[in-house]
Coordinates of C-alpha atoms in Angstrom, one line a residue:
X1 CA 64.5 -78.5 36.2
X2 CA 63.9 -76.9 32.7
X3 CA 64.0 -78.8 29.8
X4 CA 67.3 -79.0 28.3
X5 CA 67.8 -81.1 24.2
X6 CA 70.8 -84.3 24.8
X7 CA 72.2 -82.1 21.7
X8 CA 72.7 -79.1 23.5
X9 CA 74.4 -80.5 26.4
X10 CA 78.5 -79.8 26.3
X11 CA 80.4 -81.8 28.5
X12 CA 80.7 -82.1 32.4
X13 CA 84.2 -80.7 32.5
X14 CA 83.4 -77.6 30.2
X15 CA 81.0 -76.7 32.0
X16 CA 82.6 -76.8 35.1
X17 CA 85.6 -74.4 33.3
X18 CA 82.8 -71.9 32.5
X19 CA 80.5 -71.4 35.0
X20 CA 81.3 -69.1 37.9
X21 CA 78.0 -68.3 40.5
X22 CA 80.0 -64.9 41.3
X23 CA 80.4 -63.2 38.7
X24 CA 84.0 -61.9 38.0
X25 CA 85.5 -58.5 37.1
X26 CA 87.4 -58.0 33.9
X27 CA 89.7 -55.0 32.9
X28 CA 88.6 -56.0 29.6
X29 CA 85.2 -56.6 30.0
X30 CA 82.2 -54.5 27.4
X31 CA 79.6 -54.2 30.4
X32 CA 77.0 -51.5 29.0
X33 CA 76.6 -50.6 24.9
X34 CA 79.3 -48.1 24.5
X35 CA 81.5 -50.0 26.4
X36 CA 81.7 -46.9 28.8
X37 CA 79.5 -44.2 29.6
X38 CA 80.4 -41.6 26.9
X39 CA 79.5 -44.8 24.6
X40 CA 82.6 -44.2 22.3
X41 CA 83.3 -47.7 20.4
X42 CA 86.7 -48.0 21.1
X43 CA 88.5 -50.6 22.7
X44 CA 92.4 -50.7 24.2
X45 CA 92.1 -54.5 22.8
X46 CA 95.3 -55.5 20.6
X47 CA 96.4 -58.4 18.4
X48 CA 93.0 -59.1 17.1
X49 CA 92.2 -60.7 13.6
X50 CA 91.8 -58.4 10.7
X51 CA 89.8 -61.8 9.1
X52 CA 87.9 -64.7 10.4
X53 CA 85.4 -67.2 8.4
X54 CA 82.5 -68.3 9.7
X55 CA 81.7 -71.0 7.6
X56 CA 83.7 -74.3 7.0
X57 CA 86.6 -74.6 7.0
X58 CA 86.0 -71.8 10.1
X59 CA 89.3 -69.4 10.9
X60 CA 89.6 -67.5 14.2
X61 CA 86.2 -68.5 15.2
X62 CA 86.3 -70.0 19.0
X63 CA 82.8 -71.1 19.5
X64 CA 79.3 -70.1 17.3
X65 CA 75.9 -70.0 18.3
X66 CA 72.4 -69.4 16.9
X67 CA 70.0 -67.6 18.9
X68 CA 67.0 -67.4 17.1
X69 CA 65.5 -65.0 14.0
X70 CA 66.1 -61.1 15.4
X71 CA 69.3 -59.9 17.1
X72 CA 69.0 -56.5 16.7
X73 CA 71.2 -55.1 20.1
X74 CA 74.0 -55.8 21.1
X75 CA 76.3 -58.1 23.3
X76 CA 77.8 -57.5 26.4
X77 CA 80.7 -59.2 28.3
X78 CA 81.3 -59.1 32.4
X79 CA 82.1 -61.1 34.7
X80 CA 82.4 -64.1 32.4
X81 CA 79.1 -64.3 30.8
X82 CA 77.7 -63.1 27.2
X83 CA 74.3 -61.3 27.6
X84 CA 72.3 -60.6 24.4
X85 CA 68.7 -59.9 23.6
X86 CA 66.6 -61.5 20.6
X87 CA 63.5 -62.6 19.9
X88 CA 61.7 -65.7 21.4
X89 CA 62.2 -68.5 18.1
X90 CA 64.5 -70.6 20.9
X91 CA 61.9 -71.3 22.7
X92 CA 60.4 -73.8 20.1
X93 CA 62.6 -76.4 22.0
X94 CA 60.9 -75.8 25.0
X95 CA 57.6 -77.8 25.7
X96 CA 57.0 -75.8 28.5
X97 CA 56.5 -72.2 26.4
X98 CA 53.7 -71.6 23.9
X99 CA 56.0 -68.8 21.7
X100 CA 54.2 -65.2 21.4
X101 CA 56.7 -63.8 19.2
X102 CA 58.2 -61.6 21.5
X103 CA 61.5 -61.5 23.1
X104 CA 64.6 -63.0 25.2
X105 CA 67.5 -62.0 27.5
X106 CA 70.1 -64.5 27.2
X107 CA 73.5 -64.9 29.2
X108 CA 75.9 -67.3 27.9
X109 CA 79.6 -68.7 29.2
X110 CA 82.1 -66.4 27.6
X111 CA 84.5 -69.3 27.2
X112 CA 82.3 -72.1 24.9
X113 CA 79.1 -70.2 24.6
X114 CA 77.4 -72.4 26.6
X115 CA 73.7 -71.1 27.3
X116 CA 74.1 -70.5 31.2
X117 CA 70.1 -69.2 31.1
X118 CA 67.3 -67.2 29.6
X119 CA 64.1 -65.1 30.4
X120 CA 61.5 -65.3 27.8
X121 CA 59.9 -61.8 27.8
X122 CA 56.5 -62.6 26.2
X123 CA 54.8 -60.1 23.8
X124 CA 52.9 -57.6 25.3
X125 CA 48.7 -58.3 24.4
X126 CA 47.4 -55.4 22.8
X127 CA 44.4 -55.1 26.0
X128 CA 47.9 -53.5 27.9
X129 CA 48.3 -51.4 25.0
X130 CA 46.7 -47.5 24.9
X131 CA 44.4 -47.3 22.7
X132 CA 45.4 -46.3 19.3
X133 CA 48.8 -47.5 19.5
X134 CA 50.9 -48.5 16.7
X135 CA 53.5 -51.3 18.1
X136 CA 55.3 -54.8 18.4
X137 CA 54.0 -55.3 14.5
X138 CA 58.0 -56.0 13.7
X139 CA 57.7 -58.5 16.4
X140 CA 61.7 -57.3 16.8
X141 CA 62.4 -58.9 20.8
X142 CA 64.6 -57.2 22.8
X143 CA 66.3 -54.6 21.2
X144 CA 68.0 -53.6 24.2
X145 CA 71.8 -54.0 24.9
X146 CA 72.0 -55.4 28.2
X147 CA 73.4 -53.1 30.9
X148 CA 75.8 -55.0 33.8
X149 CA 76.9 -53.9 37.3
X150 CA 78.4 -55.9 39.6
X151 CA 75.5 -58.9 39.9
X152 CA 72.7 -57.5 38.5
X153 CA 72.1 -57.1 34.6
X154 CA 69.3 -53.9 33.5
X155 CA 67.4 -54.2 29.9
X156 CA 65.0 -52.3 28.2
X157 CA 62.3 -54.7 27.0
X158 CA 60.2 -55.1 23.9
X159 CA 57.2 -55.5 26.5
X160 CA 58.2 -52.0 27.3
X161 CA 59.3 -52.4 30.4
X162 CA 62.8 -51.9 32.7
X163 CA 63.6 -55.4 33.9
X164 CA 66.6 -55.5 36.6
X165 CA 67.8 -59.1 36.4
X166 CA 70.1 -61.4 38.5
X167 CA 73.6 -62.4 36.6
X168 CA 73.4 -65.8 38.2
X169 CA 70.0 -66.4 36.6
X170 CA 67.5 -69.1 38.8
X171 CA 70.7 -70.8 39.6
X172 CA 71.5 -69.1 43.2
X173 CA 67.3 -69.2 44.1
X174 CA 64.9 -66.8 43.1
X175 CA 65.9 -63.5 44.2
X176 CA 63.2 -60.7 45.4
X177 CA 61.4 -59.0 45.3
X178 CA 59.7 -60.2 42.4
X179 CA 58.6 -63.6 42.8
X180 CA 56.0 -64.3 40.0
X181 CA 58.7 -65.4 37.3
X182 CA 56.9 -68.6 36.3
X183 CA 53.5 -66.9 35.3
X184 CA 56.0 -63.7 33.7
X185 CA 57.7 -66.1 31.1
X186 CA 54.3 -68.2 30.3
X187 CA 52.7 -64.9 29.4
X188 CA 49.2 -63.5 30.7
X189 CA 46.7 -66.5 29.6
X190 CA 48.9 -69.7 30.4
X191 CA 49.6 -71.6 33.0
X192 CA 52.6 -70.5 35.3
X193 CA 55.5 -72.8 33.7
X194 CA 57.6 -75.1 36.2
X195 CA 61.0 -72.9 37.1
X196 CA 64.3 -74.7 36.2
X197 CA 68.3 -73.3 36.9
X198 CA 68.7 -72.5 33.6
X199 CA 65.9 -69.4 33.4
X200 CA 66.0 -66.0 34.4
X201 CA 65.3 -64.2 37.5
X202 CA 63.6 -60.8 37.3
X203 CA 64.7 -58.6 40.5
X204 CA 62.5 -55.7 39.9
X205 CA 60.3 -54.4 37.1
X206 CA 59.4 -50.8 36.2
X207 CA 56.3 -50.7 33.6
X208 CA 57.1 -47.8 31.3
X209 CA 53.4 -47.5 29.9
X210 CA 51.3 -48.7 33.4
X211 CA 54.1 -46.6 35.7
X212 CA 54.9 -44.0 33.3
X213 CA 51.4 -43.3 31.0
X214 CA 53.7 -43.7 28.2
X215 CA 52.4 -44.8 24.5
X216 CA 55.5 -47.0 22.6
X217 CA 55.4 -46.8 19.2
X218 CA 57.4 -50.0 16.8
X219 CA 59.8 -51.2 19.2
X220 CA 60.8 -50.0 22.9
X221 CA 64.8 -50.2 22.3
X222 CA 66.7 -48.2 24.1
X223 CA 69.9 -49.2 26.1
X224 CA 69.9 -48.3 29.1
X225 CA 72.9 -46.4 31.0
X226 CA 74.1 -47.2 34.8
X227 CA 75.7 -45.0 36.4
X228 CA 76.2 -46.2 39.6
X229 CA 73.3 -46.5 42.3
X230 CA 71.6 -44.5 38.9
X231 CA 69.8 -45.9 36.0
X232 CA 69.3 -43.5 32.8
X233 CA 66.9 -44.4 29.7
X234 CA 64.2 -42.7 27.7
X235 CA 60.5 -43.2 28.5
X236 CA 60.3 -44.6 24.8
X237 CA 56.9 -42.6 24.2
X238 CA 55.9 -42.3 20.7
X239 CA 53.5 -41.1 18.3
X240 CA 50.3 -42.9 17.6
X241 CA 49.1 -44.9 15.4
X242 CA 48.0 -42.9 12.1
X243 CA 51.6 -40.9 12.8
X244 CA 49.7 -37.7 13.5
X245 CA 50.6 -37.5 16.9
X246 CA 51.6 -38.7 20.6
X247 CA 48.9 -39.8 22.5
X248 CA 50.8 -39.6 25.7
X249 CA 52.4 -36.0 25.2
X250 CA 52.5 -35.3 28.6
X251 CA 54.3 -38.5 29.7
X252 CA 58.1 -38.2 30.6
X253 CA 60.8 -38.2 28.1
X254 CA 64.3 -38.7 30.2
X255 CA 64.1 -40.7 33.2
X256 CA 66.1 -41.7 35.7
X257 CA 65.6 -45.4 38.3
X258 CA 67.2 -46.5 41.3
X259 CA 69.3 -49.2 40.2
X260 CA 68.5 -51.4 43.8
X261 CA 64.8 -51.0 43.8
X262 CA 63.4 -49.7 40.7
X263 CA 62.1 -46.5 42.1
X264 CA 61.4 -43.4 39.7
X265 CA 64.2 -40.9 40.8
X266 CA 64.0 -38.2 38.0
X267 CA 62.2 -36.9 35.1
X268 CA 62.7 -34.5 32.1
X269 CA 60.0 -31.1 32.0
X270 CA 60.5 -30.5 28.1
X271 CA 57.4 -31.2 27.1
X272 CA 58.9 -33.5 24.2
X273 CA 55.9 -35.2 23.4
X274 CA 54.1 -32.4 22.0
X275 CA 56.5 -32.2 19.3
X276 CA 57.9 -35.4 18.5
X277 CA 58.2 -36.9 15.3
X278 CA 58.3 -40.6 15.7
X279 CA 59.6 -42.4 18.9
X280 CA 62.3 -42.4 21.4
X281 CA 65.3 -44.7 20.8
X282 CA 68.6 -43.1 21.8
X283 CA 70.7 -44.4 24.2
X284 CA 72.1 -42.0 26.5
X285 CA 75.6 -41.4 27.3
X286 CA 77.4 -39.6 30.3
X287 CA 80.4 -37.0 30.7
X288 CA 82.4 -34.9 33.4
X289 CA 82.2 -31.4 32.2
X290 CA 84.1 -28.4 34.0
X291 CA 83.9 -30.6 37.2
X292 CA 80.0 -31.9 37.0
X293 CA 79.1 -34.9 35.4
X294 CA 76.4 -34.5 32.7
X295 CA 73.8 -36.8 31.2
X296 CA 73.3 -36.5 27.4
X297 CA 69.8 -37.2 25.9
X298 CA 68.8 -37.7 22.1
X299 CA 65.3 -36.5 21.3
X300 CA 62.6 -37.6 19.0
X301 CA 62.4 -33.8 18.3
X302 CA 66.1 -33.7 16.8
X303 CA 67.3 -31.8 19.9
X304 CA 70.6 -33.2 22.2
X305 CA 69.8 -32.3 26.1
X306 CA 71.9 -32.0 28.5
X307 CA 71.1 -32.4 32.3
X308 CA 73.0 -32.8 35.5
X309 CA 73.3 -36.1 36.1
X310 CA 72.0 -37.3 39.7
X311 CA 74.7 -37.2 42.9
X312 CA 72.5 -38.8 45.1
X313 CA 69.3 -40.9 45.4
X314 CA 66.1 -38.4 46.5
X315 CA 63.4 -39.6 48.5
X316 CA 60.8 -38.3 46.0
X317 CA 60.9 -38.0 42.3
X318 CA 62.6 -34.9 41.3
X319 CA 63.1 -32.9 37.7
X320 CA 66.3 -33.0 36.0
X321 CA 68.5 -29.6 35.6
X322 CA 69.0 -28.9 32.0
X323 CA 72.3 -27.2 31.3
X324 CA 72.0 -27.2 27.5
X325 CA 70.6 -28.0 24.2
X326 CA 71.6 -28.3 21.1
X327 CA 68.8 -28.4 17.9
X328 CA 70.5 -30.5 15.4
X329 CA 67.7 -29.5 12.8
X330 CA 69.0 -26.1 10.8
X331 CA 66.4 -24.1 9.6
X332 CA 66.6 -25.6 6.1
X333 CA 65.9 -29.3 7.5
X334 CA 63.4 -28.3 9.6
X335 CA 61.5 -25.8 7.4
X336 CA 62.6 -26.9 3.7
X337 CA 59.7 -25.0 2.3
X338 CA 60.3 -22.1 4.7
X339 CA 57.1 -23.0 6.4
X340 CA 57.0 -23.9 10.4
X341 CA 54.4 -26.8 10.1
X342 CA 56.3 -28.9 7.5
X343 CA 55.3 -32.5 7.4
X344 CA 57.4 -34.7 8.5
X345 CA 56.1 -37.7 6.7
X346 CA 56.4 -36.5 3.4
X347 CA 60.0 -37.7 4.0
X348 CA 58.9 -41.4 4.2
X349 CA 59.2 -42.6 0.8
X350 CA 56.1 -45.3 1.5
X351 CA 53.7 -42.6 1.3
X352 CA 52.0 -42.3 -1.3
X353 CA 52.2 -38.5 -1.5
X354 CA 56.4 -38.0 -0.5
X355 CA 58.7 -36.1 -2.2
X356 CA 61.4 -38.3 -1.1
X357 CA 62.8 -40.3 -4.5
X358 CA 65.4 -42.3 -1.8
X359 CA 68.3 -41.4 -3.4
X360 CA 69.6 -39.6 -0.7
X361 CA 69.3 -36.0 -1.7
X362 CA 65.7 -35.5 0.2
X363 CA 65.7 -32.6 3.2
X364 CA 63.7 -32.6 5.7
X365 CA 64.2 -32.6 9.4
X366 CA 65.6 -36.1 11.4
X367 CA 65.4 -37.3 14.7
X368 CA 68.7 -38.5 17.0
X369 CA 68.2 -42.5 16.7
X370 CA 71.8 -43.0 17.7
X371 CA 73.9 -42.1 21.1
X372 CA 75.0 -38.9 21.6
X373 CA 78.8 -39.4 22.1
X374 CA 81.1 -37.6 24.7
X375 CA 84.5 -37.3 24.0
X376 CA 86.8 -34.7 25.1
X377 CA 84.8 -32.3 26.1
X378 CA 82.5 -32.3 22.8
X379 CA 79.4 -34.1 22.0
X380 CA 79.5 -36.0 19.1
X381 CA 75.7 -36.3 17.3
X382 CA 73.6 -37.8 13.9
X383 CA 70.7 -37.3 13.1
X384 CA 68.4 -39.7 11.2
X385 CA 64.6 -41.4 10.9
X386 CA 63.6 -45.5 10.9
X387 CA 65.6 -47.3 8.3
X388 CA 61.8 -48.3 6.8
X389 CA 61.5 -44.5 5.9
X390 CA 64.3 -44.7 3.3
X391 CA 67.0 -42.3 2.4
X392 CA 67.8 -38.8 2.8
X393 CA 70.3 -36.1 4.0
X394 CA 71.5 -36.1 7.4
X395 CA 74.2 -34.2 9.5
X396 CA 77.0 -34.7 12.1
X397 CA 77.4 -32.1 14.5
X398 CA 80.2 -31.7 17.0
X399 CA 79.1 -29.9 20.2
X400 CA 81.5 -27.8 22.8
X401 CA 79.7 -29.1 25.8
X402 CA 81.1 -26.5 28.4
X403 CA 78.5 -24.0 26.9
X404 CA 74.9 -23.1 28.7
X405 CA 71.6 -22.3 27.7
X406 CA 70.2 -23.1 24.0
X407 CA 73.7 -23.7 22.6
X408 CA 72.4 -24.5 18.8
X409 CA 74.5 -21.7 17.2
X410 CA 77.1 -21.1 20.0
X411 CA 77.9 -24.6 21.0
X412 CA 78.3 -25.7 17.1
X413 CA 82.1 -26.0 16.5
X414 CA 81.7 -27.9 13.3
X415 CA 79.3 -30.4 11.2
X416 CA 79.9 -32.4 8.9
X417 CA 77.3 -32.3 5.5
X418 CA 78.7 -35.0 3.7
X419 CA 76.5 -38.3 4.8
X420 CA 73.1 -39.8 5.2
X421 CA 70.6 -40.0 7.3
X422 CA 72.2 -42.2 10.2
X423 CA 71.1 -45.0 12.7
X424 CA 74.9 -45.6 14.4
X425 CA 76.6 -43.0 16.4
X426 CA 80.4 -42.4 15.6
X427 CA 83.6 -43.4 16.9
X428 CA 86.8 -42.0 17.7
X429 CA 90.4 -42.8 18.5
X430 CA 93.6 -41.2 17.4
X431 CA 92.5 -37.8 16.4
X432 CA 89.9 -39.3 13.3
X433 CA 86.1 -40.0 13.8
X434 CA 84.5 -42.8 12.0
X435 CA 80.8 -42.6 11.0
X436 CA 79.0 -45.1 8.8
X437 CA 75.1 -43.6 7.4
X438 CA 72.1 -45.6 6.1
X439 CA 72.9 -46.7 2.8
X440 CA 76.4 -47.7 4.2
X441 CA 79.1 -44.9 3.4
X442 CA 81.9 -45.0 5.9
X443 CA 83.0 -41.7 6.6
X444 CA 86.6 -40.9 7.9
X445 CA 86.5 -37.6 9.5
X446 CA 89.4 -35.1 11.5
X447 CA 87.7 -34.7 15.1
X448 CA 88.9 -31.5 15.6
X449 CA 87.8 -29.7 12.5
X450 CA 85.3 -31.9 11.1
X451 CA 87.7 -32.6 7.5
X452 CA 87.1 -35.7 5.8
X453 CA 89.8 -37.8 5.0
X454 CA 87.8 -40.2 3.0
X455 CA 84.8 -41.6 2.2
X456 CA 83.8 -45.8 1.2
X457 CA 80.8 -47.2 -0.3
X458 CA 79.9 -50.8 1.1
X459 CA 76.6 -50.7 -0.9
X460 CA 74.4 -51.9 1.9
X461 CA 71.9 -50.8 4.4
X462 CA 73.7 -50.2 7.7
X463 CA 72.6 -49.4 10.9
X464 CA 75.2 -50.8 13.6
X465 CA 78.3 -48.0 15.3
X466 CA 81.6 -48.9 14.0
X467 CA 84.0 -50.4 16.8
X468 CA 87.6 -48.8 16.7
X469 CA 90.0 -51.5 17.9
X470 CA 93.5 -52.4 17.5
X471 CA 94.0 -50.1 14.4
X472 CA 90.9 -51.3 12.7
X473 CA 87.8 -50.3 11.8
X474 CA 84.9 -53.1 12.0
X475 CA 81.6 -52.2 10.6
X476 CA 78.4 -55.1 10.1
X477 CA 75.6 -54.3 7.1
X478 CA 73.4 -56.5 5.4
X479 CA 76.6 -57.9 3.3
X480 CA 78.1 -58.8 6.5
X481 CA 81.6 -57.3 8.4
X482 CA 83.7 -55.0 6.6
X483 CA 86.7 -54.3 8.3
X484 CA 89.2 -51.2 7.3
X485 CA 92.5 -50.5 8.4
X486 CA 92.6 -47.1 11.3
X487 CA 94.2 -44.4 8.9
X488 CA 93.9 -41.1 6.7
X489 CA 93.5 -43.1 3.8
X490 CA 91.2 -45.6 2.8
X491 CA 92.3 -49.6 3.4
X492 CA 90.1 -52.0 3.2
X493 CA 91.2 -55.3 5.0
X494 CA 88.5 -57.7 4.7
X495 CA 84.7 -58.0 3.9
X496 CA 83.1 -61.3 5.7
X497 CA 80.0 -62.9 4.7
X498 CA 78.1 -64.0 8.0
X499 CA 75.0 -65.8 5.9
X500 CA 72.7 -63.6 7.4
X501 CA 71.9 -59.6 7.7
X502 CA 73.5 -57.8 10.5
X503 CA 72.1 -55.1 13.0
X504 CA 74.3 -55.2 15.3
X505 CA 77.6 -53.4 16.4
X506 CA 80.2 -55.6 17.0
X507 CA 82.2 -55.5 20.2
X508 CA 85.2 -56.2 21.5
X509 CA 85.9 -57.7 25.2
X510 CA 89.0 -59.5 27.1
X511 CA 90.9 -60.4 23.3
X512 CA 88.1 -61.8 21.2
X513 CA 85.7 -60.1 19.1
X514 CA 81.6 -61.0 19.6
X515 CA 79.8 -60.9 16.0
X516 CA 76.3 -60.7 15.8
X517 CA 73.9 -61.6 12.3
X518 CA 70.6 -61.6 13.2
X519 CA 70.8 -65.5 14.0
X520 CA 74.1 -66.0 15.3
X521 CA 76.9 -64.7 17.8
X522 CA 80.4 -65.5 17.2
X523 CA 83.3 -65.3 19.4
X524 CA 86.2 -63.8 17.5
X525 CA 89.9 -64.4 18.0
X526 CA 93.4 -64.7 16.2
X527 CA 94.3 -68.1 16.2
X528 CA 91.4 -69.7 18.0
X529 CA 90.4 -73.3 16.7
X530 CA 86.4 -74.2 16.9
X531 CA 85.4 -75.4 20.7
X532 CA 81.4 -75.5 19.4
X533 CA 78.7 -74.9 17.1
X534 CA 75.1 -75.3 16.3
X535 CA 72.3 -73.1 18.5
X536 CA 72.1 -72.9 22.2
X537 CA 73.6 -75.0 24.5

């Protein structure tokens, strides 16, 4: 049995309320990040709060609890259960874990919060690194939003790896057909730990670097997208690391997994990594187009694919069909000078020789970071570099994706000029698209021409999506929530301190809101008294 603090124990009869071994189905559940497939943040939700408090006296606030020192993805709900990655600082409870200052997956009780189990995802030793690699310095865990269907739970880890993981966790038995959990969680060097109820059970493992020959550069972060008996992620290749170029350029950029057995299904043939700039991070999204469902991919090289997503599961790896693409670079961002072999870098105001004086105004071409979104027909796209890079110009383009071919000029029905370099991808409900750029402007755009209605400074770094529910707008930064009222004019509602930065997008599942700083998750809702507090349960 794993070790488990007296203080962390809730009661016999709450736990009994809030633990189900099958999981359920929720109309209102927020299984995958996105929420759905086209990864629009918009929920049907109504009568949630406009305020909450998170500190004493606490308002709206049903239960709270601290995770560790990095969430940086974000939440999702299904089935009854919370599942969030962070790093490993929990496991200083635990005797049987030496910490290596890598990551978690952890699934908590959607009712009280109660910690129902976790995998410790230990940090990948630099001898099962490629040579000349530049990552896991940020020491960021798993930046991953956890990906649900039906009893199975898929995560992109900062190990670099594809872990398809049991909902029930250790509690039904140890699922195959991987077995070697014990010496997975104590990390290569310890001994195997002793296997309780309360930790994770791996189901399958894909190793993007040993199955792949991929090179990660930072952080592996993606969010993975399941389509069915299909799984869709980047490879999460990157550059090297003097940020000269990818050792790996050959290595696949797009790929798609069997969801039941891990098996390699599909591939990209764009030959990405010989022009990358930094890394691949964006979470792909999915539409029906004229009758075929498409996958949509954000490159490192500031182009949007798009492919045809799988119908079936081949019996050897194929190549994807690309229908489209869609540079979101101009000519003037990707050649400022006029010159084809601009450097990149010299838009990273740590170097010593950049022209960048981060005050927003620097041009120079950007990378998609964020979700390509599919709404309507269109594709919704930012561009943007690491937040560490600083400021600079960025774009929003809106995509017809019915077109074919290189679609750059043809498929551009508008773009927006008016924000920052971005880490979020937009959102949209009601005709207007929110937007929110680095150094925290929330833009309020028309979707169909691309107008703005209005802009609003938060004065803070942001990086999270704004979430469109109930007619409001919620929006986390480093100065915490800000929440705006769904309308052609500018309302702000309420700003919320949550004592800590946030990362994270906030979403919205079955009537409560789930808050995360980079410490703590709160569950959200109007009216709700406190049921507990204080780290995991």
């Amino acid at each position: 049995m794993a070790y488990i603090p007296a203080r962390r124990l809730l009661t016999l009869a709450m736990m009994l309320a809030s633990i189900s071994i099958v999981p359920r189905t929720h109309a209102g559940d927020w299984p995958q990040w996105g929420g759905e497939p086209g990864r629009n943040m918009v929920s049907a939700e109504r009568d949630l709060p406009e305020t909450f408090r998170v500190r004493a006296p606490m308002e709206n606030v049903r239960w709270s609890v601290t995770l560790g020192n990095m969430i940086q993805g974000n939440p999702t709900v299904a089935g009854g259960r919370v599942f969030v990655g962070t790093d490993d600082a929990a496991l200083d409870d635990d005797p049987r874990f030496k910490r290596t200052r890598g990551g978690m997956v952890q699934c908590l009780s959607e009712a009280t919060g109660q910690m129902l189990w976790r995998l410790a995802i230990p940090e990948r030793p630099r001898s099962r690194l490629p040579e000349g690699a530049h990552y896991g310095e940020q020491r960021m865990g798993t930046c991953s939003s956890p990906a649900v269907c039906g009893n199975r739970v898929y995560v992109v880890t900062g190990a670099a790896e594809v872990l398809c993981l049991d909902v029930n966790g250790m509690a039904d038995g140890n699922d195959g057909p991987f077995q070697g959990e014990a010496q997975y969680m104590a990390g290569v060097g310890h001994s195997p730990i002793k296997l309780g109820k309360q930790d994770g059970d791996i189901i399958w493992s894909f190793d993007l670097i040993d199955q792949l020959g991929i090179c990660p550069h930072d952080v592996a972060a993606c969010s993975p997208l399941v389509d069915g008996r299909i799984l869709y992620t980047t490879s999460c290749n990157g550059v090297d690391h003097s940020h000269t170029h990818c050792l790996r350029p050959d290595a696949p950029s797009f790929i798609a997994l069997d969801t039941e057995t891990g098996k390699l299904l599909a591939t990209d043939t764009e030959d990405l990594g010989h022009r990358m700039w930094h890394c691949l991070w964006s979470p792909p999204s999915i539409g029906i187009v004229n009758g075929k469902k498409l996958v949509f991919f954000g490159g490192a090289d500031g182009i949007c694919y798009a492919f045809e997503a799988l119908t079936s599961v081949p019996d050897q790896p194929i190549h994807f069909k690309k229908v489209w693409q869609f540079d979101n670079d101009p000519p003037n961002f990707r050649m400022p000078d006029g010159k084809p072999d601009f450097n990149y870098y010299i838009g990273d105001k740590r170097k010593p020789y950049t022209t960048n004086k981060d005050d927003g105004k620097f041009v120079g071409p950007s990378e998609m970071i964020a979700s390509p979104v599919f709404h309507d027909g269109r594709v919704y796209t930012t561009i943007g570099q690491d937040p560490s890079h600083g400021r600079g110009r960025g774009l929003l383009h809106c995509i017809d994706a019915t077109k074919m071919g290189d679609i750059s000029t043809s498929g551009n029905i508008w773009t927006y000029e008016g924000l920052e370099r971005c880490i979020g991808s937009v959102a949209i409900d009601n005709g207007l698209l929110f937007a929110v750029d680095l150094p925290g402007h929330v833009h309020c755009l028309d979707v169909e021409t691309g107008k703005s209605y209005w802009v609003y400074d938060t004065h803070a770094e942001t990086w999270s999506t704004p979430l469109v529910a109930d007619g409001k707008v919620y929006i986390c930064n480093k100065k915490g929530i800000f929440v705006f009222a769904e309308g052609k004019e500018p309302k702000l509602l309420s700003q919320i301190s949550l004592g800590a930065d946030s990362h994270a997008t906030p979403i919205v599942a079955n009537g409560s809101l789930f808050v995360a700083s980079q410490t703590t998750l709160w569950a959200i809702k109007k009216g709700a008294t406190l049921l507990t507090t204080g780290g995991v349960q």
